[in-house]
PDB file of N, CA and C in Angstrom:
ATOM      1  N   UNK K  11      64.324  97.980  85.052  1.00 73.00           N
ATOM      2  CA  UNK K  11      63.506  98.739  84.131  1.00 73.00           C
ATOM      3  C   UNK K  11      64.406  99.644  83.305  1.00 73.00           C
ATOM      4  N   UNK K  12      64.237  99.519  82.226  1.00 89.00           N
ATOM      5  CA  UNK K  12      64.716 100.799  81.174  1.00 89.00           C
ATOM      6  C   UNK K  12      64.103 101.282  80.852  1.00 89.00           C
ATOM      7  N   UNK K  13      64.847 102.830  80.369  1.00 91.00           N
ATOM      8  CA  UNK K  13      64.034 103.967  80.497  1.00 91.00           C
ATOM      9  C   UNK K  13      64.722 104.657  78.817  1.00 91.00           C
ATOM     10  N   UNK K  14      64.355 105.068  78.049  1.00 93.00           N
ATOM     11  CA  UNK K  14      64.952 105.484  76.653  1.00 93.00           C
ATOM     12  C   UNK K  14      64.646 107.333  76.482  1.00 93.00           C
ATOM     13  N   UNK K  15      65.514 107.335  76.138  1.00 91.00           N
ATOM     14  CA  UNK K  15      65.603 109.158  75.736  1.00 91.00           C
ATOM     15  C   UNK K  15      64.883 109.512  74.755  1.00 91.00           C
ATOM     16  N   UNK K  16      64.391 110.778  74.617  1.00 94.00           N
ATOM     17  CA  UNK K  16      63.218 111.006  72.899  1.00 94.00           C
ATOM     18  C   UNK K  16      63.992 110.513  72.262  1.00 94.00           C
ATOM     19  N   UNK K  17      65.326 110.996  71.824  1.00 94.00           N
ATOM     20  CA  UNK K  17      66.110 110.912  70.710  1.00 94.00           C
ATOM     21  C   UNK K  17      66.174 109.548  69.937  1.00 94.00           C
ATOM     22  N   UNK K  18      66.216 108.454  71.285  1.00 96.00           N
ATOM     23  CA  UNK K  18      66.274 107.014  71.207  1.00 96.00           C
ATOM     24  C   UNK K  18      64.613 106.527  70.290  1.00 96.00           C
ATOM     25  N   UNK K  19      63.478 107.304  71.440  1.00 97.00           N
ATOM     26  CA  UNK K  19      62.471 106.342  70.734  1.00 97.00           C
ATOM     27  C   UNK K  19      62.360 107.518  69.368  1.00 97.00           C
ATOM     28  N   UNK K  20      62.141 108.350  69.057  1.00 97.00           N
ATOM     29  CA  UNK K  20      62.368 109.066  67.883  1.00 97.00           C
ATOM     30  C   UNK K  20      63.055 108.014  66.827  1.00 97.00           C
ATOM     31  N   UNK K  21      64.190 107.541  66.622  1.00 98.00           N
ATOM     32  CA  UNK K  21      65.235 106.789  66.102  1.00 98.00           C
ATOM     33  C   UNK K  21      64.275 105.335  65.614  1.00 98.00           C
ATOM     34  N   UNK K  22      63.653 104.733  66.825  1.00 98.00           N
ATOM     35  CA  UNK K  22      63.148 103.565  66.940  1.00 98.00           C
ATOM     36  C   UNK K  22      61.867 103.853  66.233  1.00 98.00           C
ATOM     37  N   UNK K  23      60.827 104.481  66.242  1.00 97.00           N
ATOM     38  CA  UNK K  23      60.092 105.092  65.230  1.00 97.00           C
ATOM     39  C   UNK K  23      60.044 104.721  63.826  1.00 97.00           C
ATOM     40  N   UNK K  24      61.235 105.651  63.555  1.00 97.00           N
ATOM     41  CA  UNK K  24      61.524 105.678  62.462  1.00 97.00           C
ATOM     42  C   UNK K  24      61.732 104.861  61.806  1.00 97.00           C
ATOM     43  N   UNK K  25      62.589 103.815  62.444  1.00 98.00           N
ATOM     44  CA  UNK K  25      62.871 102.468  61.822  1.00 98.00           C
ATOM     45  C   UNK K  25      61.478 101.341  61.895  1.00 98.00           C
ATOM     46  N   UNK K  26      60.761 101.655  62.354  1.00 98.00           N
ATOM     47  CA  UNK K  26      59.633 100.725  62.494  1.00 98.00           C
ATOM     48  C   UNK K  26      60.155  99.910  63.515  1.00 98.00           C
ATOM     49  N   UNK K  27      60.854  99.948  64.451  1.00 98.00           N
ATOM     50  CA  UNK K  27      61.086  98.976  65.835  1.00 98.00           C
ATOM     51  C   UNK K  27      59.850  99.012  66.666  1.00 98.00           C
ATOM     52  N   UNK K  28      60.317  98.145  67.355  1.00 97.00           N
ATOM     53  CA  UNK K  28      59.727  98.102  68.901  1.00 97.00           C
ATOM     54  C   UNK K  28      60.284  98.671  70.137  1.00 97.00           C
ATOM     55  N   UNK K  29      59.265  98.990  70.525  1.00 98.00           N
ATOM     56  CA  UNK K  29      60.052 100.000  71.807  1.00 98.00           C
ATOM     57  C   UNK K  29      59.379  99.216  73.025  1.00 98.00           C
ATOM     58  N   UNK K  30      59.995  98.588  73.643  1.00 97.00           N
ATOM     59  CA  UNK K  30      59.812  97.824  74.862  1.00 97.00           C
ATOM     60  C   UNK K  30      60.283  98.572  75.724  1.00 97.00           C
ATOM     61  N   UNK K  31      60.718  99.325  76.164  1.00 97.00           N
ATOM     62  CA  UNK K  31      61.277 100.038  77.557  1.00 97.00           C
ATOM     63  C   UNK K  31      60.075 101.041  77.372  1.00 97.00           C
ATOM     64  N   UNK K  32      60.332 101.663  78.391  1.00 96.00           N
ATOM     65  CA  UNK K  32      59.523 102.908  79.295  1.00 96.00           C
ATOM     66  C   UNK K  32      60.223 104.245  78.707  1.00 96.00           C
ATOM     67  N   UNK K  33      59.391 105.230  78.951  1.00 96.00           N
ATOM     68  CA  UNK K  33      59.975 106.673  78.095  1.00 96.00           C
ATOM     69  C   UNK K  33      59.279 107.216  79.522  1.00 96.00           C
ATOM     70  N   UNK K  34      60.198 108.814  79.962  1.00 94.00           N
ATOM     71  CA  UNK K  34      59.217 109.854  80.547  1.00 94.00           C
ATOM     72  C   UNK K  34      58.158 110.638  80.055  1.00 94.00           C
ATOM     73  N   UNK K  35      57.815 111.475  81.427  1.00 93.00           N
ATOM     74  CA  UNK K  35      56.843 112.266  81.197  1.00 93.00           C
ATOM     75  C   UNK K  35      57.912 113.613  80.141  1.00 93.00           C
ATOM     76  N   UNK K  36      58.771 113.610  79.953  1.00 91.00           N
ATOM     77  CA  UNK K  36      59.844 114.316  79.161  1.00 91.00           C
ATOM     78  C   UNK K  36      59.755 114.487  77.800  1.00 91.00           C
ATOM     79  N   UNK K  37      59.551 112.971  77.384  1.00 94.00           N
ATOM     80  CA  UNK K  37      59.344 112.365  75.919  1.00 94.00           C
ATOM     81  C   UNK K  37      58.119 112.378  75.495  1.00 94.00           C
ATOM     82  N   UNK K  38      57.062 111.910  76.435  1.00 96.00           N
ATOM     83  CA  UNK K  38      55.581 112.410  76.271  1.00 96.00           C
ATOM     84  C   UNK K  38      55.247 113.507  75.714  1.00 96.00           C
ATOM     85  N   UNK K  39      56.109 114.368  76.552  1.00 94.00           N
ATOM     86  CA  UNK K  39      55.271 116.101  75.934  1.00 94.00           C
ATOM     87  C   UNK K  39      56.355 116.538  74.599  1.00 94.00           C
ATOM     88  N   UNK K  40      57.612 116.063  74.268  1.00 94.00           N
ATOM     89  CA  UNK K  40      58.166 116.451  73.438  1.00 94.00           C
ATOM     90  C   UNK K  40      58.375 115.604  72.049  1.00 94.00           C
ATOM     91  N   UNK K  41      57.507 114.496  72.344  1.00 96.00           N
ATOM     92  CA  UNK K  41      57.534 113.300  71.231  1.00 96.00           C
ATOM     93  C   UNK K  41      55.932 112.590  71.387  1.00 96.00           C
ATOM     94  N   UNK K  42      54.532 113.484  71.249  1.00 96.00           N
ATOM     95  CA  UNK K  42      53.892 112.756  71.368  1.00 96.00           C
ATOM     96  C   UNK K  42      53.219 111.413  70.663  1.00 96.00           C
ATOM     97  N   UNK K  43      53.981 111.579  69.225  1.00 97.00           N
ATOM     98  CA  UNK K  43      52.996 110.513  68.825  1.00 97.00           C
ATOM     99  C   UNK K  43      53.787 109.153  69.147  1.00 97.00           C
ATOM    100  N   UNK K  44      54.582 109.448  69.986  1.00 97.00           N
ATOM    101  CA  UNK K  44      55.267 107.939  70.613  1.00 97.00           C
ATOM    102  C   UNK K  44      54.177 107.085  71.245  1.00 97.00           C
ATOM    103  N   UNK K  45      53.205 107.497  72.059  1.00 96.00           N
ATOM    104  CA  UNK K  45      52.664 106.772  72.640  1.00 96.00           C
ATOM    105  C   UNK K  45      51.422 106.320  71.906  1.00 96.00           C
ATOM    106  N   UNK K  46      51.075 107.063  70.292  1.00 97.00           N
ATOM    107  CA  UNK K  46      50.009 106.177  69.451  1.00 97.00           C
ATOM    108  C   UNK K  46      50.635 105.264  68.675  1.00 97.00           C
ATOM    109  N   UNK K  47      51.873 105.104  68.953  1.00 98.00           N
ATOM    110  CA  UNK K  47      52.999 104.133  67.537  1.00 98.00           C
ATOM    111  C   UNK K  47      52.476 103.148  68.087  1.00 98.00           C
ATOM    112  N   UNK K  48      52.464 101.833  67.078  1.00 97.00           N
ATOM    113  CA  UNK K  48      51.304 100.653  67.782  1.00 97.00           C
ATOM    114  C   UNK K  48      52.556  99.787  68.184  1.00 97.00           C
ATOM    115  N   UNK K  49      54.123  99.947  68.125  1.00 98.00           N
ATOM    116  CA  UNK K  49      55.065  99.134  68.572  1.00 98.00           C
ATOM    117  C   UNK K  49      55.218  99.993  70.013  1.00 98.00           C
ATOM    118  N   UNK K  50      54.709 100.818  70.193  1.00 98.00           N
ATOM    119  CA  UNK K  50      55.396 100.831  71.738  1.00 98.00           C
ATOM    120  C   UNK K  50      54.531 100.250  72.670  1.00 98.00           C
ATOM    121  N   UNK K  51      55.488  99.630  73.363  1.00 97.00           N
ATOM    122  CA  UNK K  51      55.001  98.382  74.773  1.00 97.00           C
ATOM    123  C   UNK K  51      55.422  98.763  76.226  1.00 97.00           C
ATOM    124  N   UNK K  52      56.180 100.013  76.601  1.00 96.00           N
ATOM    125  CA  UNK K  52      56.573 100.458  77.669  1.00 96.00           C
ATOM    126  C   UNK K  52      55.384 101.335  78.127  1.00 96.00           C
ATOM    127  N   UNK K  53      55.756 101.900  79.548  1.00 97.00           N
ATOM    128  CA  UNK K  53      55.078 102.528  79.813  1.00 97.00           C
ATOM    129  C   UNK K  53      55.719 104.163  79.876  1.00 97.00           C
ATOM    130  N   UNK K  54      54.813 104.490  80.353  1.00 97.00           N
ATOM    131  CA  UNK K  54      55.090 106.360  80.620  1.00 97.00           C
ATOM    132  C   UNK K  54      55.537 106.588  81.978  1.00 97.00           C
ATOM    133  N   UNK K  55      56.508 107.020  82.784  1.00 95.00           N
ATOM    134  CA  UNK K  55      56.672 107.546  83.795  1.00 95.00           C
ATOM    135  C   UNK K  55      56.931 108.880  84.377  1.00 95.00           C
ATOM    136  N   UNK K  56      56.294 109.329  85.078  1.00 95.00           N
ATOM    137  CA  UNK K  56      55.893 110.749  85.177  1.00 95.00           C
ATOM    138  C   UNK K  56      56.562 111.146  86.191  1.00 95.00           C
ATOM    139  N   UNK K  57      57.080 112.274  86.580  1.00 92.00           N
ATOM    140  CA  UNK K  57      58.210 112.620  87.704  1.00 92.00           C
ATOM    141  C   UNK K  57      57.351 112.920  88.956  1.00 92.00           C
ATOM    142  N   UNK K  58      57.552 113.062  89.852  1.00 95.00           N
ATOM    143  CA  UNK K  58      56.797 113.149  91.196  1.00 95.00           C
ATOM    144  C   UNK K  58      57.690 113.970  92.065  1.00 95.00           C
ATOM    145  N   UNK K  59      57.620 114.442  93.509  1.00 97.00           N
ATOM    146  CA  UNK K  59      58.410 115.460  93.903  1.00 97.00           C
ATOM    147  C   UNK K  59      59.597 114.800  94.235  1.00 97.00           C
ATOM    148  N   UNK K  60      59.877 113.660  94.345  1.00 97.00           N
ATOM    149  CA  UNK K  60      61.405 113.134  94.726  1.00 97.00           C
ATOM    150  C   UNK K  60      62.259 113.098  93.537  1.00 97.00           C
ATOM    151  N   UNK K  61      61.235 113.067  92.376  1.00 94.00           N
ATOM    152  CA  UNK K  61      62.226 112.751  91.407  1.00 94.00           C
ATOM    153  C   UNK K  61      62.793 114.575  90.770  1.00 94.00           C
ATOM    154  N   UNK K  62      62.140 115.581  91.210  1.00 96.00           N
ATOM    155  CA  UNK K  62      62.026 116.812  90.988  1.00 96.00           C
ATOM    156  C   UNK K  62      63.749 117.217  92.313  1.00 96.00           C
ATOM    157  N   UNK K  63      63.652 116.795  93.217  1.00 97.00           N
ATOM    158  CA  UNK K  63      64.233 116.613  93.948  1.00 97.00           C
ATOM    159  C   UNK K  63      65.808 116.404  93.868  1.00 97.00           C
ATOM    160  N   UNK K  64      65.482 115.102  93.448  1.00 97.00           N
ATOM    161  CA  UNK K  64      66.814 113.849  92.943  1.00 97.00           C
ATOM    162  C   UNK K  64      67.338 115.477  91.855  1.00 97.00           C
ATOM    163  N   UNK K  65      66.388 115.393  90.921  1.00 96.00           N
ATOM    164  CA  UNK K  65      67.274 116.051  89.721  1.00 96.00           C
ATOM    165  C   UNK K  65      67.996 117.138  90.128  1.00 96.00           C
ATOM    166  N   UNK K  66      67.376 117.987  91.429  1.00 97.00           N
ATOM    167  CA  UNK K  66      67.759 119.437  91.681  1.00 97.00           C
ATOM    168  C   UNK K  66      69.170 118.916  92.543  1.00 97.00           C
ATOM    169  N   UNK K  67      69.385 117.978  93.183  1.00 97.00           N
ATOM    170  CA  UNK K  67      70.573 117.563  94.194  1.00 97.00           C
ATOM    171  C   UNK K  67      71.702 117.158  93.040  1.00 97.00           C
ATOM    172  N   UNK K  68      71.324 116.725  91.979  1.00 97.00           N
ATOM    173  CA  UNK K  68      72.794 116.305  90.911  1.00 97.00           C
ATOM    174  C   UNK K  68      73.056 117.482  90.213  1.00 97.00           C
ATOM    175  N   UNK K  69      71.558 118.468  90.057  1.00 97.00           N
ATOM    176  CA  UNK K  69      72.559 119.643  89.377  1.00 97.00           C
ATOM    177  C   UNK K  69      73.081 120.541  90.375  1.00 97.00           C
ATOM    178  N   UNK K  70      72.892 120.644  91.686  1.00 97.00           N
ATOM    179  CA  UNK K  70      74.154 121.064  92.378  1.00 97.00           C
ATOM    180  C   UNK K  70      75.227 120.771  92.603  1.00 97.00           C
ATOM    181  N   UNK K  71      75.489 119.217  92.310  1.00 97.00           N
ATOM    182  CA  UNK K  71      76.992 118.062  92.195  1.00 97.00           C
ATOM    183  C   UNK K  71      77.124 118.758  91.026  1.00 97.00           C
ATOM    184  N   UNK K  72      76.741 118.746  89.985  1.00 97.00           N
ATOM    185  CA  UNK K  72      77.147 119.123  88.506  1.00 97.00           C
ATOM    186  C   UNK K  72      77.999 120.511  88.504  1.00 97.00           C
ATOM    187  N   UNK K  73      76.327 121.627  88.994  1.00 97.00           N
ATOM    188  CA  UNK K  73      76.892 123.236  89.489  1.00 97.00           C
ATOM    189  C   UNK K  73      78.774 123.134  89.869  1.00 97.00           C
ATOM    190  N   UNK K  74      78.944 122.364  91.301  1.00 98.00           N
ATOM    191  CA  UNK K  74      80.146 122.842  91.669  1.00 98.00           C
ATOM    192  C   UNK K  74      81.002 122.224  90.840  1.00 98.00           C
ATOM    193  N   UNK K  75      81.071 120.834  89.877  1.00 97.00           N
ATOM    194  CA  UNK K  75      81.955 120.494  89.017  1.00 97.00           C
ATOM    195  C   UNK K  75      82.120 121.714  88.033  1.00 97.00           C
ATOM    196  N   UNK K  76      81.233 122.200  87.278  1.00 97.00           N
ATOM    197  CA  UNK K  76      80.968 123.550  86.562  1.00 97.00           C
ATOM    198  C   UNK K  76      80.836 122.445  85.064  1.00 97.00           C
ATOM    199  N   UNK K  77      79.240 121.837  85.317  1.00 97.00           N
ATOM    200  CA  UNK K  77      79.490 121.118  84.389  1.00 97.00           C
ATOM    201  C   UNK K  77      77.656 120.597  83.953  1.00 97.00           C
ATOM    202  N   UNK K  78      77.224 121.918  84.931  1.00 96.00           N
ATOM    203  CA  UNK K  78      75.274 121.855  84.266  1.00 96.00           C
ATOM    204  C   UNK K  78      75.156 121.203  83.611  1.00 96.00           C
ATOM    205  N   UNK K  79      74.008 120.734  83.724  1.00 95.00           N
ATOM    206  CA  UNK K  79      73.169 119.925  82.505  1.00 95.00           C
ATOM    207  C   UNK K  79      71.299 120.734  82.543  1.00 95.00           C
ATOM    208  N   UNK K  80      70.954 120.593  81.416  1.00 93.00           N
ATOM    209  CA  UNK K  80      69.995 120.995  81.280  1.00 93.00           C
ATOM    210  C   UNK K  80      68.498 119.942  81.895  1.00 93.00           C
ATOM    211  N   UNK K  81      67.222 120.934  81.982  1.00 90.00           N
ATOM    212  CA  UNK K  81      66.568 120.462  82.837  1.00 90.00           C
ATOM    213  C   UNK K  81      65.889 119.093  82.558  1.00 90.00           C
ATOM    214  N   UNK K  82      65.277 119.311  81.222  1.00 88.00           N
ATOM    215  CA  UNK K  82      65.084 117.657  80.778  1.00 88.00           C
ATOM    216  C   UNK K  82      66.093 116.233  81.212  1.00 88.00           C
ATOM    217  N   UNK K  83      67.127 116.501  81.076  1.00 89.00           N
ATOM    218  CA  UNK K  83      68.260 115.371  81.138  1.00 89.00           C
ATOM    219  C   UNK K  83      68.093 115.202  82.538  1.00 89.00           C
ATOM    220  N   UNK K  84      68.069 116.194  83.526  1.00 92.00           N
ATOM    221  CA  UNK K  84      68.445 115.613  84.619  1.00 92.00           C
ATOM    222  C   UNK K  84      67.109 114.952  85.193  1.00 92.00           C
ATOM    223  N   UNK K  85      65.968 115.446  84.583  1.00 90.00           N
ATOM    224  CA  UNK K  85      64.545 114.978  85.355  1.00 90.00           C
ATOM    225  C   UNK K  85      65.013 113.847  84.624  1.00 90.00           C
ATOM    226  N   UNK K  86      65.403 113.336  83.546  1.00 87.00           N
ATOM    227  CA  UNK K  86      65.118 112.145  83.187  1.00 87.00           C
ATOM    228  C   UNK K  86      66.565 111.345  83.931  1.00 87.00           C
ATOM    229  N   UNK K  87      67.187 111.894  84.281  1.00 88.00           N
ATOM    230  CA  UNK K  87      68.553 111.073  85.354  1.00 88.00           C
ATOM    231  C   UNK K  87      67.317 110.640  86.538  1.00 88.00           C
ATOM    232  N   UNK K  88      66.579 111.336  87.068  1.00 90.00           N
ATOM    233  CA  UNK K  88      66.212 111.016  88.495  1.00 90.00           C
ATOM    234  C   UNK K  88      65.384 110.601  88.602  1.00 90.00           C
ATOM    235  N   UNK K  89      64.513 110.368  87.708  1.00 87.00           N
ATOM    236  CA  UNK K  89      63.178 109.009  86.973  1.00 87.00           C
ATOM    237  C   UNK K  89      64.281 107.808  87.197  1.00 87.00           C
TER     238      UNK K  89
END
């Protein structure tokens, strides 16, 4: 399964593509009219507590590298 970043379906939009992969619950709230564009064919995936989880365990790998990432990116690493 692939999963595309706003920035990506934003891009794809624009161009009049098709968006066949899946977007998060990330892109949902920060790109909504992605999901009325009549080319998108993926679905929506929404984070749940493991994936809340997952994200909080890489930004402590990240933390001690000294190399954070912000909170969107990583929920969407652990989707």
């Amino acid at each position: 399964m692939a999963v595309i970043d706003t920035n990506v379906a934003i891009e794809r939009l624009r161009r009049g593509a098709e968006i066949d992969e899946s977007i998060t619950g990330v892109t949902f709230v920060e790109f909504p009219r992605v999901v009325r564009y009549p080319r998108f064919k993926g679905d929506v995936l929404f984070p749940n507590l493991d994936d809340y989880l997952l994200a909080h365990e890489i930004q402590e790998k990240l933390l001690k590298r000294g190399t954070p990432k912000g909170f969107a990116d990583l929920l969407i690493a652990a989707i």
